[in-house]
Amino acid sequence: MKVAIGLGKKKTALQAAMEERQAPLDAQRLGITAGVGLLLALALLSLFDGVQRLREERTAQALDEARVALARGVAGVVAKQSRRVAQAVADQELATAAIGFDGTARMRAEQRLRSLIPEIVAAEFHEASLPDLIEADLAKFGYAKADILAEARESEGASRAQVHGCGDAAQCLAFAQPIRNGDVIIGYAYVLLPIAEVQAQFDAATVGDGRLELRQGKSAQSAGAVLGIDHGNTSQEATDLVEPVPGSVLSVATRVPAHFRIGAVLGVFDARGSTSLLLQGLVALGLIGGLVYWRQRLPQHVAAGETVMEAPRPRATMEQLQQKLADNAAAEARVVATEETERPPAEPRPTPAGALDRSMFRAYDIRGIVGQNLTPGTAQLIGQAIGSIVRDQGMTEVCVARDGRLSGPDLSAALIRGLRSAGCDVIDIGAAPTPVLYFATHHLHTGNGVMVTGSHNPPDYNGFKIVVGGQTLAEDAIQDIFARIVEGRLAHGAGGVSAVDVKGDYIERITGDVQAMRRMKVVVDAGNGIAGAFAPAVLEGIGCEVMPLYCEVDGRFPHHHPDPSEPHNLDDLKIAIKQYQADLGLAFDGDGDRLGVVTRAGEIIYPDRLLMLFAEDVLTRNPGAAIIYDVKCTGQLSEHILRNGGSPVMWKTGHSLIKAKMREEDSALAGEMSGHFFFGERWYGFDDGIYAAARLMEILAQRDDEPEAVFATLPKGVSTPELKIPMVEGEHYAFIERFRERAKFPGSKVTTIDGVRADYKDGFGLVRCSNTTPCLVLRFDALNKIGLDRIQESFRSQLLAVDANLKLPF
C-alpha cells in the first residue's frame, strides 16, 4: 500500500515538471507558426509582384528596341524623300517654270515636279518673300504650312519634315525647300508626299504589349500623336520614352503598360526591380523552410503518464577514429601539394586545329569570347606557344599583367602556367594598364611581355597583347602562335614565377620628366577600367587637380563602356566637367592605352586634332622628324605637320603596325584616330593613354589661353566619328576585297594600304576592316558640310553597288 502511494506521488511530480517545461515550448511553436504565416504572405507578395515587374521590364526592353528601330526606319524614309524633293526643286527646268509665280507659272512648275516625283499628293509654289505668311488668313492658309515655310526661309535651306493633313482625314509627309536660280533663292516649294512608307514601318513594328506612337512637335511638351499602336493598359502616370527622328520634327514614343501589383496598392516595394523582388520571395521561402525544420526539432508534446526517451547516439569505434585522422592527413597533404609553387605545371595536351578558333588570332593581338573560344586551357596553350617563341630567341624572362576584367585572374594564371611549361621565368606585375606592362618590359630589362586584356571590347571578351624582343607581335607573328599550337612546335621546361609591383616606378618615371606649369582641374573618366587605378595618381603627380569619375576598377563596366572613341560614352564626362567647373575632361579605354578629350564646352577633341597639337610641341625640339598617323586621320593633319616643319607619314591602323613603322622611320611621334598616341621623344615609343594625357596637360599648362582657345587654333573641318557596319566574322574581309576591286573615285587620290581611302582637295572618305571586331569602319572628313555630303554620297553609291543590302550608318 505504501509502495502504491509512493508511486502515485512520484507520477504527480513528473507531470508537474513536464507541464512546466511544456509552457515555453508552446510559446515557441506559436511564434514560429506566426512567423511562417508572415513570411508566406511576404513570399507570395514578392513572387507575384516580381513576376509582374519582370513582365514590365521585358516589355520595356522590347519597346526600347522597337522605338529605336522604328525611329531609325522613319528617319531613313524622311531622309530619302527629303533628298528626292531637294533634287527635284534643284531641277533647272522647274526653276525656270516657276519664275513669276503667277497661276500659269505655278501650274507649269507643278507639272514638272509631278514628272520628277509621280506619287506627289500636292505641291504649292510661293515667292521668296512669302507674302502669303503676312497677307493670308493663316486659319485658312494653314498654320502648319506657314510654320514649315517659315522654317525653310529662316534656314535658307530645307525645312525639317512634318506630317500635315491632306484631305479626308488623310495624312502626308510635308517638306519645304527653297527654289534657287543660281545662288539666289527665288521661291519656296511646299510638297506633300504619301505617308505610306512611314505607315509600313509602323505595321512592321513588333509590339506585344504597351504603346508605340509617332509624335510630332518641336518640344516634348507640345508633341502630339500622329500614328500609334496600343496594346495593353498603359498607365497615365508612366513616363514616356522618346526617340527623335533626325531631319524632322517627329519622334517615336513608347509607354510601358501597367500590370497590377499588390505592392503598388499597399504602397510597399513599389521601387523594387524584378530581381530584387524575386530574390526576396525566394529568401522568404527559404526562411519558411528553416522555421518549419526548427519547429519539427522541438521536443514533442508529452501527455500525462508518458515518458519520452531520447535515442542514444552511436559511439565511434577506434577503427573509425583512426580512419578519420588518416582522411584528414591525406586532405592536408593535397592542399600542401596544390600550394607548392616550385613544382612545374602540367603540360597541356596537343590540340588539333579544330579545337582552336583561328578567328581569335587577329592582325595585331589575340581576342576571344571568354567561355566560348577563349578558356583557361586555351590561354595555357597560347602561353606555352609564346614562351616557345621567347626561348627560340634566346631569352627566358617574360612580364605578365592583366586588366580589370572579371576573367583576368583565371586567364592570367593559365597563361603563366603555359609560359612556365615552356621554360620561361615569369614576372607577374598583377593588375595594371597595358602601357604599364610595356613599361615593365623596359624597366625590368626583359624585352618580353604579355598583357591579358580585352581592350575596348565588351566585358565577356578578353585576349592578349604580346611583346617579344621589344617588338609587339602582329600579322604573321600572331599567326605563328596558332601554327605552333596546332603543329605541336612547343618548347618544354620548368620556369619559375615571381611578383613585382612597378606602379611606383611608372608614376615616378613620368612625374620626374613631365610637369604642368600651372595647376589645372581635370575630370578623369576611366569607365571602371584599370586606368582608374593609375591615371589619377600620375596626373596629380604632375601638378593637376583631379576629379575622378568611375575610377573604381569593375570588370562589369556598370556605368558605360570604356571606349572613348564612341561619343555617347563621353556623356557623363561632359556633365561632370560642368559640375566641377573643370578645365578639361580626360577619358581612357579599358586597358589605358587610349585617350579621349572633352572641353568645358562639351566639344570632343578628336585624336587627329590632338596629334596636331602634340606634333607642334615635338617638332619644336625635333625639326624634320617623321610624324606617323593612321588612315583614319583627317587630311588636314599632314598639311599641319608640314607647316610645322615635320615629315608626315600615313600608315595602316593598328597599335603594333604603327610601332613597327615608328622603328622603321625612327619616328618621334605617332597617333591613331582611335586615341592611341606613341611618343618616341622622351618616352619609349609605345602607345600610352596615361602618358599622353600627362603630355597634353603639360602643353596646355604652358599656354596662357584656356584649353578651348588653344584647340581653336588647330585646323578643323566637318567630320564624322568612326562609323561601323557590323558583319558576320570574316565577311568584312571578303567585302573589302570586292570593294577594292570595283570602287572608282574620279578626281581623288586613292590609297589602299588599309582598306580604301579616297582623298579629295576638300576632304576624304575611308572604308576599312576592323581588326578587333567583325565590322567595316568608315570615316568622312571635309572642309564643310557640302563637301562632306558629296563625299559620303560617292561612297554610299559605291558601297551599295557591291552589296545593296548594306545598312549604312550615314
PDB file of N, CA, C and O in Angstrom, residues 375-400:
ATOM      1  N   THR A 375      39.303  29.987 -73.224  1.00  0.00           N
ATOM      2  CA  THR A 375      39.182  29.331 -71.928  1.00  0.00           C
ATOM      3  C   THR A 375      40.553  29.285 -71.264  1.00  0.00           C
ATOM      4  O   THR A 375      41.576  29.550 -71.914  1.00  0.00           O
ATOM      5  N   PRO A 376      40.631  28.941 -69.969  1.00  0.00           N
ATOM      6  CA  PRO A 376      41.941  28.780 -69.346  1.00  0.00           C
ATOM      7  C   PRO A 376      42.837  27.767 -70.075  1.00  0.00           C
ATOM      8  O   PRO A 376      44.048  27.959 -70.178  1.00  0.00           O
ATOM      9  N   GLY A 377      42.228  26.696 -70.596  1.00  0.00           N
ATOM     10  CA  GLY A 377      43.021  25.727 -71.351  1.00  0.00           C
ATOM     11  C   GLY A 377      43.627  26.339 -72.602  1.00  0.00           C
ATOM     12  O   GLY A 377      44.800  26.102 -72.933  1.00  0.00           O
ATOM     13  N   THR A 378      42.823  27.162 -73.320  1.00  0.00           N
ATOM     14  CA  THR A 378      43.334  27.863 -74.496  1.00  0.00           C
ATOM     15  C   THR A 378      44.450  28.823 -74.108  1.00  0.00           C
ATOM     16  O   THR A 378      45.480  28.915 -74.777  1.00  0.00           O
ATOM     17  N   ALA A 379      44.243  29.560 -72.996  1.00  0.00           N
ATOM     18  CA  ALA A 379      45.248  30.522 -72.543  1.00  0.00           C
ATOM     19  C   ALA A 379      46.564  29.823 -72.200  1.00  0.00           C
ATOM     20  O   ALA A 379      47.653  30.353 -72.469  1.00  0.00           O
ATOM     21  N   GLN A 380      46.479  28.638 -71.613  1.00  0.00           N
ATOM     22  CA  GLN A 380      47.706  27.908 -71.266  1.00  0.00           C
ATOM     23  C   GLN A 380      48.474  27.504 -72.523  1.00  0.00           C
ATOM     24  O   GLN A 380      49.702  27.626 -72.587  1.00  0.00           O
ATOM     25  N   LEU A 381      47.752  27.052 -73.537  1.00  0.00           N
ATOM     26  CA  LEU A 381      48.407  26.693 -74.799  1.00  0.00           C
ATOM     27  C   LEU A 381      49.045  27.917 -75.454  1.00  0.00           C
ATOM     28  O   LEU A 381      50.174  27.853 -75.964  1.00  0.00           O
ATOM     29  N   ILE A 382      48.329  29.038 -75.440  1.00  0.00           N
ATOM     30  CA  ILE A 382      48.874  30.266 -76.017  1.00  0.00           C
ATOM     31  C   ILE A 382      50.126  30.686 -75.248  1.00  0.00           C
ATOM     32  O   ILE A 382      51.127  31.107 -75.837  1.00  0.00           O
ATOM     33  N   GLY A 383      50.079  30.574 -73.912  1.00  0.00           N
ATOM     34  CA  GLY A 383      51.249  30.903 -73.105  1.00  0.00           C
ATOM     35  C   GLY A 383      52.443  30.040 -73.450  1.00  0.00           C
ATOM     36  O   GLY A 383      53.578  30.533 -73.553  1.00  0.00           O
ATOM     37  N   GLN A 384      52.208  28.743 -73.642  1.00  0.00           N
ATOM     38  CA  GLN A 384      53.327  27.852 -73.986  1.00  0.00           C
ATOM     39  C   GLN A 384      53.892  28.184 -75.360  1.00  0.00           C
ATOM     40  O   GLN A 384      55.104  28.142 -75.575  1.00  0.00           O
ATOM     41  N   ALA A 385      53.010  28.560 -76.308  1.00  0.00           N
ATOM     42  CA  ALA A 385      53.482  28.927 -77.647  1.00  0.00           C
ATOM     43  C   ALA A 385      54.301  30.220 -77.594  1.00  0.00           C
ATOM     44  O   ALA A 385      55.351  30.334 -78.237  1.00  0.00           O
ATOM     45  N   ILE A 386      53.830  31.221 -76.826  1.00  0.00           N
ATOM     46  CA  ILE A 386      54.589  32.475 -76.694  1.00  0.00           C
ATOM     47  C   ILE A 386      55.925  32.198 -76.022  1.00  0.00           C
ATOM     48  O   ILE A 386      56.979  32.710 -76.441  1.00  0.00           O
ATOM     49  N   GLY A 387      55.897  31.375 -74.976  1.00  0.00           N
ATOM     50  CA  GLY A 387      57.143  31.009 -74.304  1.00  0.00           C
ATOM     51  C   GLY A 387      58.115  30.319 -75.240  1.00  0.00           C
ATOM     52  O   GLY A 387      59.342  30.516 -75.146  1.00  0.00           O
ATOM     53  N   SER A 388      57.592  29.513 -76.157  1.00  0.00           N
ATOM     54  CA  SER A 388      58.456  28.827 -77.130  1.00  0.00           C
ATOM     55  C   SER A 388      59.141  29.831 -78.046  1.00  0.00           C
ATOM     56  O   SER A 388      60.324  29.688 -78.379  1.00  0.00           O
ATOM     57  N   ILE A 389      58.399  30.885 -78.462  1.00  0.00           N
ATOM     58  CA  ILE A 389      58.983  31.937 -79.301  1.00  0.00           C
ATOM     59  C   ILE A 389      60.083  32.671 -78.536  1.00  0.00           C
ATOM     60  O   ILE A 389      61.160  32.952 -79.072  1.00  0.00           O
ATOM     61  N   VAL A 390      59.818  32.973 -77.272  1.00  0.00           N
ATOM     62  CA  VAL A 390      60.821  33.654 -76.433  1.00  0.00           C
ATOM     63  C   VAL A 390      62.075  32.795 -76.307  1.00  0.00           C
ATOM     64  O   VAL A 390      63.209  33.299 -76.454  1.00  0.00           O
ATOM     65  N   ARG A 391      61.886  31.507 -76.056  1.00  0.00           N
ATOM     66  CA  ARG A 391      63.043  30.598 -75.906  1.00  0.00           C
ATOM     67  C   ARG A 391      63.819  30.481 -77.211  1.00  0.00           C
ATOM     68  O   ARG A 391      65.055  30.423 -77.212  1.00  0.00           O
ATOM     69  N   ASP A 392      63.096  30.464 -78.344  1.00  0.00           N
ATOM     70  CA  ASP A 392      63.778  30.361 -79.650  1.00  0.00           C
ATOM     71  C   ASP A 392      64.688  31.553 -79.893  1.00  0.00           C
ATOM     72  O   ASP A 392      65.669  31.454 -80.630  1.00  0.00           O
ATOM     73  N   GLN A 393      64.338  32.713 -79.295  1.00  0.00           N
ATOM     74  CA  GLN A 393      65.156  33.910 -79.483  1.00  0.00           C
ATOM     75  C   GLN A 393      66.198  34.071 -78.394  1.00  0.00           C
ATOM     76  O   GLN A 393      66.810  35.137 -78.240  1.00  0.00           O
ATOM     77  N   GLY A 394      66.408  33.014 -77.615  1.00  0.00           N
ATOM     78  CA  GLY A 394      67.482  33.025 -76.628  1.00  0.00           C
ATOM     79  C   GLY A 394      67.166  33.790 -75.366  1.00  0.00           C
ATOM     80  O   GLY A 394      68.095  34.195 -74.642  1.00  0.00           O
ATOM     81  N   MET A 395      65.901  33.999 -75.053  1.00  0.00           N
ATOM     82  CA  MET A 395      65.517  34.728 -73.846  1.00  0.00           C
ATOM     83  C   MET A 395      64.641  33.827 -72.975  1.00  0.00           C
ATOM     84  O   MET A 395      64.129  32.812 -73.429  1.00  0.00           O
ATOM     85  N   THR A 396      64.481  34.242 -71.707  1.00  0.00           N
ATOM     86  CA  THR A 396      63.693  33.409 -70.795  1.00  0.00           C
ATOM     87  C   THR A 396      62.694  34.193 -69.956  1.00  0.00           C
ATOM     88  O   THR A 396      61.675  33.637 -69.542  1.00  0.00           O
ATOM     89  N   GLU A 397      62.931  35.488 -69.681  1.00  0.00           N
ATOM     90  CA  GLU A 397      62.063  36.227 -68.778  1.00  0.00           C
ATOM     91  C   GLU A 397      60.908  36.896 -69.525  1.00  0.00           C
ATOM     92  O   GLU A 397      61.118  37.518 -70.577  1.00  0.00           O
ATOM     93  N   VAL A 398      59.702  36.804 -68.945  1.00  0.00           N
ATOM     94  CA  VAL A 398      58.504  37.391 -69.552  1.00  0.00           C
ATOM     95  C   VAL A 398      57.686  38.076 -68.457  1.00  0.00           C
ATOM     96  O   VAL A 398      57.388  37.470 -67.425  1.00  0.00           O
ATOM     97  N   CYS A 399      57.331  39.348 -68.695  1.00  0.00           N
ATOM     98  CA  CYS A 399      56.425  40.062 -67.790  1.00  0.00           C
ATOM     99  C   CYS A 399      54.975  39.757 -68.174  1.00  0.00           C
ATOM    100  O   CYS A 399      54.655  39.661 -69.363  1.00  0.00           O
ATOM    101  N   VAL A 400      54.113  39.637 -67.184  1.00  0.00           N
ATOM    102  CA  VAL A 400      52.694  39.373 -67.424  1.00  0.00           C
ATOM    103  C   VAL A 400      51.864  40.331 -66.572  1.00  0.00           C
ATOM    104  O   VAL A 400      52.172  40.567 -65.402  1.00  0.00           O
TER     105      VAL A 400
END
